[in-house]
Coordinates of C-alpha atoms in Angstrom, one line a residue:
M1 CA -17.5 37.7 -5.8
P2 CA -14.3 37.4 -8.1
F3 CA -16.3 39.7 -10.5
A4 CA -16.6 42.3 -7.7
L5 CA -13.0 41.7 -6.9
A6 CA -11.9 42.1 -10.2
L7 CA -13.7 45.4 -11.0
T8 CA -12.6 46.8 -7.7
Y9 CA -9.0 46.1 -8.3
L10 CA -9.4 47.5 -12.0
M11 CA -11.0 50.6 -10.7
A12 CA -8.5 51.2 -8.0
V13 CA -5.6 50.9 -10.4
V14 CA -7.0 53.5 -12.5
I15 CA -7.7 55.9 -9.7
I16 CA -4.2 55.5 -8.1
D17 CA -2.6 56.1 -11.7
L18 CA -4.5 59.2 -12.1
V19 CA -3.6 60.9 -8.6
T20 CA 0.2 59.6 -8.7
P21 CA 2.9 61.2 -10.8
A22 CA 3.0 60.6 -14.6
D23 CA 6.5 59.2 -14.5
L24 CA 4.6 56.3 -12.0
R25 CA 2.9 54.1 -14.6
L26 CA 0.9 51.8 -12.9
D27 CA -1.5 51.1 -16.1
M28 CA 0.4 48.0 -17.1
Y29 CA -1.2 46.4 -13.9
A30 CA -4.9 47.3 -15.0
A31 CA -4.2 44.1 -17.4
L32 CA -4.2 41.9 -14.6
A33 CA -7.9 42.5 -14.1
P34 CA -9.1 40.8 -17.2
M35 CA -6.8 38.0 -16.8
T36 CA -7.9 37.4 -13.2
A37 CA -11.6 37.4 -14.7
A38 CA -10.6 34.9 -17.3
A39 CA -9.4 32.5 -14.7
L40 CA -12.3 32.8 -11.8
C41 CA -15.2 34.4 -13.6
T42 CA -17.9 33.4 -16.5
Y43 CA -17.3 34.2 -20.0
R44 CA -19.7 37.1 -20.1
Q45 CA -18.2 38.7 -17.2
T46 CA -14.6 38.4 -18.5
V47 CA -15.8 40.1 -22.0
F48 CA -17.2 43.1 -19.5
V49 CA -14.0 43.5 -17.8
G50 CA -11.9 43.3 -20.8
V51 CA -14.1 45.8 -22.5
L52 CA -14.0 48.1 -19.6
D53 CA -10.3 47.9 -19.2
F54 CA -9.7 48.9 -22.7
G55 CA -12.2 51.6 -22.7
L56 CA -10.4 53.3 -19.4
M57 CA -7.2 52.9 -20.8
V58 CA -8.4 54.7 -24.1
A59 CA -10.2 57.4 -22.0
H60 CA -6.9 57.7 -19.7
H61 CA -4.4 57.8 -22.4
G62 CA -6.1 58.7 -25.4
V63 CA -8.3 61.7 -24.4
L64 CA -7.4 62.7 -21.0
P65 CA -3.9 64.6 -20.8
A66 CA -1.8 62.1 -19.3
G67 CA 1.9 63.8 -19.6
M68 CA 3.5 61.1 -21.3
P69 CA 4.9 60.6 -25.0
A70 CA 2.5 59.7 -27.6
V71 CA 4.6 56.4 -28.3
N72 CA 4.1 55.4 -24.4
R73 CA 0.3 56.1 -24.7
V74 CA -0.3 53.9 -27.7
G75 CA 2.1 51.3 -26.2
S76 CA -0.1 51.2 -23.0
V77 CA -3.6 51.1 -24.9
L78 CA -2.3 48.5 -27.3
G79 CA -0.8 46.3 -24.4
N80 CA -4.1 46.4 -22.6
A81 CA -6.3 45.7 -25.6
L82 CA -3.8 42.5 -26.4
M83 CA -4.2 41.2 -22.9
A84 CA -7.9 41.9 -22.7
G85 CA -8.2 40.1 -25.9
A86 CA -6.1 37.2 -24.9
S87 CA -8.0 37.2 -21.5
I88 CA -11.4 37.0 -23.7
A89 CA -10.0 34.1 -25.8
V90 CA -9.1 32.1 -22.7
A91 CA -12.4 32.5 -21.2
R92 CA -14.1 31.6 -24.3
L93 CA -11.9 28.3 -24.2
R94 CA -12.7 27.4 -20.7
R95 CA -16.6 28.0 -21.4
D96 CA -16.4 25.6 -24.3
E97 CA -14.4 23.0 -22.2
V98 CA -16.8 23.2 -19.3
D99 CA -19.8 22.8 -21.8
L100 CA -17.8 19.6 -23.3
L101 CA -17.3 18.3 -20.0
E102 CA -21.0 18.8 -19.1
R103 CA -21.9 16.8 -22.3
V104 CA -19.4 14.1 -21.7
R105 CA -20.5 13.8 -18.1
A106 CA -24.3 13.5 -19.1
T107 CA -23.6 10.9 -21.5
G108 CA -21.5 9.1 -19.2
E109 CA -24.1 9.4 -16.5
A110 CA -26.9 7.8 -18.8
A111 CA -24.5 5.0 -19.6
Q112 CA -23.7 4.3 -16.1
R113 CA -27.2 4.4 -15.1
A114 CA -28.1 2.1 -17.8
L115 CA -25.6 -0.2 -16.4
L116 CA -26.6 0.2 -12.6
R117 CA -30.1 1.1 -12.1
P118 CA -30.8 3.7 -9.4
L119 CA -31.9 2.5 -6.0
P120 CA -34.6 1.4 -4.4
L121 CA -35.5 -1.4 -6.8
R122 CA -38.8 -3.5 -6.0
T123 CA -40.1 -6.6 -7.2
R124 CA -43.3 -8.4 -6.4
R125 CA -42.2 -9.5 -2.9
V126 CA -39.0 -7.9 -2.3
V127 CA -37.7 -4.0 -1.8
V128 CA -34.1 -3.7 -2.1
D129 CA -32.5 -0.3 -1.1
G130 CA -28.8 1.0 -0.9
F131 CA -26.3 3.3 -2.0
Y132 CA -23.3 2.9 -4.4
V133 CA -20.0 5.4 -4.0
S134 CA -17.5 5.3 -6.6
S135 CA -14.1 6.0 -5.2
Q136 CA -13.0 7.6 -8.5
R137 CA -14.1 11.4 -8.6
E138 CA -16.5 12.5 -11.1
A139 CA -17.9 8.6 -11.7
L140 CA -21.1 7.2 -10.6
I141 CA -20.0 3.7 -10.8
G142 CA -16.6 2.0 -10.7
G143 CA -15.9 -1.7 -10.0
D144 CA -18.7 -2.8 -7.8
I145 CA -22.1 -4.0 -9.2
Y146 CA -25.6 -5.0 -8.3
E147 CA -28.8 -5.8 -9.9
V148 CA -32.5 -6.9 -8.8
V149 CA -34.5 -8.9 -11.0
D150 CA -38.3 -10.2 -11.2
T151 CA -38.6 -13.7 -12.6
P152 CA -41.2 -16.3 -12.9
Y153 CA -39.3 -18.4 -10.1
G154 CA -39.1 -15.5 -7.7
T155 CA -36.6 -12.2 -7.2
R156 CA -32.9 -12.6 -8.0
V157 CA -30.6 -10.0 -6.3
L158 CA -26.8 -9.9 -7.2
I159 CA -24.0 -7.9 -5.5
G160 CA -20.6 -8.3 -6.9
D161 CA -17.1 -6.6 -6.6
V162 CA -14.7 -6.6 -9.6
R163 CA -10.9 -7.1 -8.7
G164 CA -9.7 -3.4 -9.0
K165 CA -11.6 -0.1 -8.9
G166 CA -12.7 2.5 -11.0
L167 CA -13.9 2.9 -14.7
G168 CA -11.2 0.5 -16.0
T169 CA -13.5 -2.4 -14.3
L170 CA -16.9 -1.7 -16.3
G171 CA -16.1 -4.3 -18.9
A172 CA -16.1 -7.3 -16.5
G173 CA -18.9 -5.8 -14.5
A174 CA -20.9 -5.4 -17.5
A175 CA -20.4 -9.0 -18.9
V176 CA -21.5 -10.5 -15.5
L177 CA -24.5 -8.2 -15.4
T178 CA -25.7 -8.8 -18.8
A179 CA -25.1 -12.8 -17.9
F180 CA -27.0 -12.5 -14.5
R181 CA -30.1 -10.6 -16.2
E182 CA -30.4 -13.2 -19.0
A183 CA -30.0 -15.9 -16.9
A184 CA -32.3 -15.2 -14.1
Y185 CA -35.3 -15.3 -16.5
H186 CA -34.1 -18.8 -18.3
R187 CA -32.8 -20.8 -15.4
Q188 CA -34.9 -21.6 -12.2
D189 CA -31.9 -22.7 -9.9
L190 CA -29.2 -20.2 -9.0
E191 CA -26.4 -22.3 -9.6
G192 CA -27.0 -22.5 -13.2
G193 CA -27.3 -18.6 -13.3
V194 CA -23.7 -18.4 -11.6
V195 CA -22.3 -20.7 -14.0
A196 CA -23.8 -18.3 -16.6
M197 CA -22.1 -15.5 -15.0
E198 CA -18.9 -17.1 -14.9
Q199 CA -19.3 -18.1 -18.6
G200 CA -20.0 -14.5 -19.4
L201 CA -16.8 -13.3 -17.7
Y202 CA -14.7 -15.9 -19.8
R203 CA -16.1 -14.7 -23.0
Y204 CA -15.3 -11.2 -22.1
H205 CA -12.0 -12.3 -21.2
R206 CA -11.5 -13.7 -24.5
S207 CA -12.9 -10.8 -26.4
V208 CA -10.7 -8.3 -28.5
E209 CA -12.2 -5.4 -26.3
Y210 CA -10.6 -6.8 -23.0
E211 CA -6.8 -7.6 -24.9
A212 CA -7.1 -3.9 -26.1
S213 CA -7.9 -2.5 -22.8
S214 CA -5.9 -5.0 -20.5
G215 CA -2.8 -4.3 -22.0
G216 CA -1.5 -7.7 -22.3
A217 CA -2.5 -8.6 -18.9
Q218 CA -3.7 -12.1 -18.0
A219 CA -7.4 -12.6 -17.6
A220 CA -6.8 -14.7 -14.4
E221 CA -5.8 -11.5 -12.8
E222 CA -9.5 -10.4 -13.1
F223 CA -12.0 -11.9 -11.4
V224 CA -15.2 -11.1 -9.7
T225 CA -16.5 -11.8 -6.0
A226 CA -20.3 -12.0 -5.9
L227 CA -23.4 -12.8 -4.0
V228 CA -26.7 -14.0 -5.5
F229 CA -29.7 -14.2 -3.5
G230 CA -33.2 -15.7 -4.7
T231 CA -36.8 -16.1 -3.3
E232 CA -38.0 -19.5 -4.3
E233 CA -41.2 -19.5 -5.7
D234 CA -43.3 -21.9 -8.0
P235 CA -46.9 -21.1 -8.5
E236 CA -47.6 -24.7 -8.9
D237 CA -45.5 -25.8 -6.0
P238 CA -47.4 -24.8 -2.8
S239 CA -44.5 -25.6 -0.6
E240 CA -42.1 -22.9 -2.2
R241 CA -44.8 -20.1 -1.0
P242 CA -44.5 -18.0 1.9
D243 CA -45.7 -19.8 4.9
A244 CA -48.7 -18.9 7.5
A245 CA -46.0 -16.8 9.2
G246 CA -44.9 -14.8 6.4
R247 CA -41.6 -16.4 6.2
V248 CA -40.0 -16.0 2.9
R249 CA -37.7 -19.0 1.5
V250 CA -34.4 -17.6 0.3
V251 CA -31.5 -19.2 -1.3
F252 CA -28.2 -17.6 -1.4
L253 CA -24.8 -18.5 -3.1
D254 CA -21.7 -16.9 -2.2
C255 CA -18.7 -16.8 -4.8
G256 CA -15.9 -15.3 -2.7
H257 CA -17.8 -12.4 -1.5
V258 CA -18.2 -10.6 2.0
A259 CA -20.8 -12.6 4.1
P260 CA -24.2 -10.7 4.5
F261 CA -25.7 -9.8 7.6
L262 CA -29.0 -10.9 9.0
I263 CA -30.8 -8.1 10.9
G264 CA -33.7 -9.5 12.8
S265 CA -36.7 -7.5 14.1
D266 CA -35.7 -7.9 17.5
G267 CA -32.4 -5.9 16.7
G268 CA -30.0 -8.8 16.9
V269 CA -27.5 -9.0 14.0
H270 CA -25.5 -11.6 12.8
E271 CA -23.7 -13.0 9.8
L272 CA -25.3 -15.5 7.6
E273 CA -22.5 -18.1 7.6
Q274 CA -21.7 -19.6 4.3
D275 CA -18.7 -21.8 2.9
P276 CA -17.5 -19.2 0.3
G277 CA -16.9 -20.6 -3.4
L278 CA -14.3 -19.3 -5.7
P279 CA -14.8 -16.0 -7.3
L280 CA -16.2 -15.7 -10.7
G281 CA -13.5 -16.2 -13.2
L282 CA -11.6 -19.0 -10.9
G283 CA -14.4 -21.5 -11.0
N284 CA -12.3 -23.8 -13.1
L285 CA -9.7 -24.5 -10.6
V286 CA -11.7 -26.8 -8.7
P287 CA -14.0 -29.7 -9.8
Q288 CA -16.7 -29.0 -7.4
P289 CA -19.6 -26.7 -8.1
R290 CA -20.3 -23.9 -5.6
S291 CA -23.1 -24.8 -3.0
P292 CA -25.9 -22.7 -2.2
R293 CA -27.6 -22.4 1.3
R294 CA -31.3 -22.2 1.8
I295 CA -33.2 -20.2 4.7
A296 CA -36.5 -19.2 5.8
L297 CA -36.4 -15.5 6.5
P298 CA -39.2 -14.1 9.1
A299 CA -41.3 -11.6 7.3
D300 CA -40.0 -8.7 9.2
C301 CA -36.0 -9.3 9.2
R302 CA -33.6 -7.7 6.8
V303 CA -30.6 -9.0 4.9
L304 CA -27.6 -6.3 4.4
A305 CA -25.0 -7.2 1.8
C306 CA -22.1 -5.1 0.8
T307 CA -18.6 -5.1 -0.9
D308 CA -15.3 -5.1 0.8
G309 CA -15.0 -1.2 0.0
V310 CA -17.1 -1.0 3.4
T311 CA -15.6 -3.9 5.6
E312 CA -11.9 -2.9 4.2
A313 CA -12.4 0.9 4.5
R314 CA -9.6 2.3 6.7
G315 CA -9.5 5.2 9.0
P316 CA -6.6 7.8 9.8
D317 CA -5.3 5.3 12.3
G318 CA -5.3 2.4 9.7
G319 CA -8.4 0.6 11.4
F320 CA -10.7 -1.2 9.6
Y321 CA -14.4 0.1 9.6
P322 CA -16.6 -1.9 12.2
L323 CA -19.7 -2.8 10.2
A324 CA -21.1 -5.3 12.6
E325 CA -20.7 -3.1 15.7
R326 CA -22.4 -0.3 13.8
L327 CA -25.3 -2.6 12.6
N328 CA -26.0 -3.7 16.2
D329 CA -26.4 0.2 17.1
W330 CA -28.7 0.9 14.1
A331 CA -30.5 -2.3 13.9
G332 CA -33.9 -1.0 14.9
L333 CA -33.9 1.9 12.7
P334 CA -35.8 1.8 9.2
T335 CA -33.8 1.1 6.3
P336 CA -33.6 4.4 4.8
E337 CA -32.1 5.9 8.1
L338 CA -30.1 3.1 8.5
L339 CA -28.3 3.5 5.3
A340 CA -28.1 7.3 5.6
R341 CA -26.2 6.7 9.1
L342 CA -24.1 4.0 7.5
R343 CA -23.2 6.1 4.6
A344 CA -22.4 9.3 6.8
D345 CA -20.5 7.3 9.2
L346 CA -18.5 5.6 6.6
D347 CA -17.5 8.9 5.3
A348 CA -16.6 10.2 8.6
H349 CA -14.3 7.0 9.4
T350 CA -12.6 7.4 6.3
G351 CA -12.3 11.3 6.3
G352 CA -14.2 11.5 2.8
R353 CA -11.0 9.6 1.1
L354 CA -12.3 6.4 0.0
Q355 CA -9.6 3.6 -0.9
D356 CA -12.2 1.2 -3.0
D357 CA -15.7 1.7 -4.3
V358 CA -18.5 0.8 -2.1
A359 CA -21.8 -0.8 -2.4
V360 CA -24.5 -1.5 0.1
L361 CA -27.6 -3.3 -0.2
V362 CA -30.5 -3.9 2.3
M363 CA -33.3 -6.5 1.2
E364 CA -36.5 -6.8 2.9
R365 CA -40.0 -8.1 2.5
A366 CA -42.3 -5.5 0.3
A367 CA -45.0 -4.2 2.8
D368 CA -47.7 -5.2 0.4
A369 CA -46.0 -8.7 -0.9
P370 CA -48.4 -11.7 -1.4
A371 CA -48.9 -13.2 1.8
G372 CA -49.0 -17.0 2.8
P373 CA -52.3 -19.0 2.5
R374 CA -53.8 -18.0 5.8
E375 CA -52.9 -14.4 5.5
A376 CA -54.4 -14.2 2.1
G377 CA -57.6 -15.8 3.2

């Protein structure tokens, strides 16, 4: 469309200049066509408009009788030539800039996808689906983190939120994620994994990288809220296998994070209450370790966990997003549809203007997960 408008404008200027008296010069306005093309059209289209503009000016002032002095003719041709050349140069710079941005974006996307793997993620017993929305434009991830790991001791699920938002929080998020992934394979209990995550954050805060990026800010100002889930499985201990009803034993540990929701098969929704411990990075402020909670989840229930970008999302009237109310309405929906409804409704509530990063995870038993003793038999 812009290309067609530039051509139409150029031809209109030339035709009007031909039918009007010679002392009414409009040729200078023809140079606006390649300038417009440089701003709105592709590089090739700009070259075409620029060459066409120059050719028309040469034909109009150099071949056809125009009834004006030769100096004016030469000036008109050279002026349009310079404008066309400058427009082509600008279009070339725009094209190179777009190519560079695409390469940077592709590299950034690969790096960000390596940090946070695309959902859904599946282990032997659990499927975790969800979505992630960064509040920073053109960024795939920001201050929220998540991970799902299949270990010899069961599935380990993490969702966390680094204080702050956007790309400046990636360092702390990467430190916690790296420690979580490593600890999940080597520490059977969740408490030990959380200790390893906090130690990883402390190491990051003492690093030269953090000192350079923080601009002298205190490490105590950056912390990470986190919620860690784990299915308890021990092949040598039958008491930690799913029972005959298919209920899965789950332990979760709250580090100052938003409470998760249990969505039952009957459509009931309630919060999984837990005394939240201190966020990662602040655990040394109290002598008591964070305490986990153990529950047995029915085979057909789901657990939804999110970051405060959901619960604290504000609408135009300043009201917070009513997550519990929405989940009560959608509890009977399949997980993909529930997530699609939630994301669309969150956009509608905020008018598409998120103030913070958003992460939502829904954890449920895999359809073909190993069953309890009676089911297996």
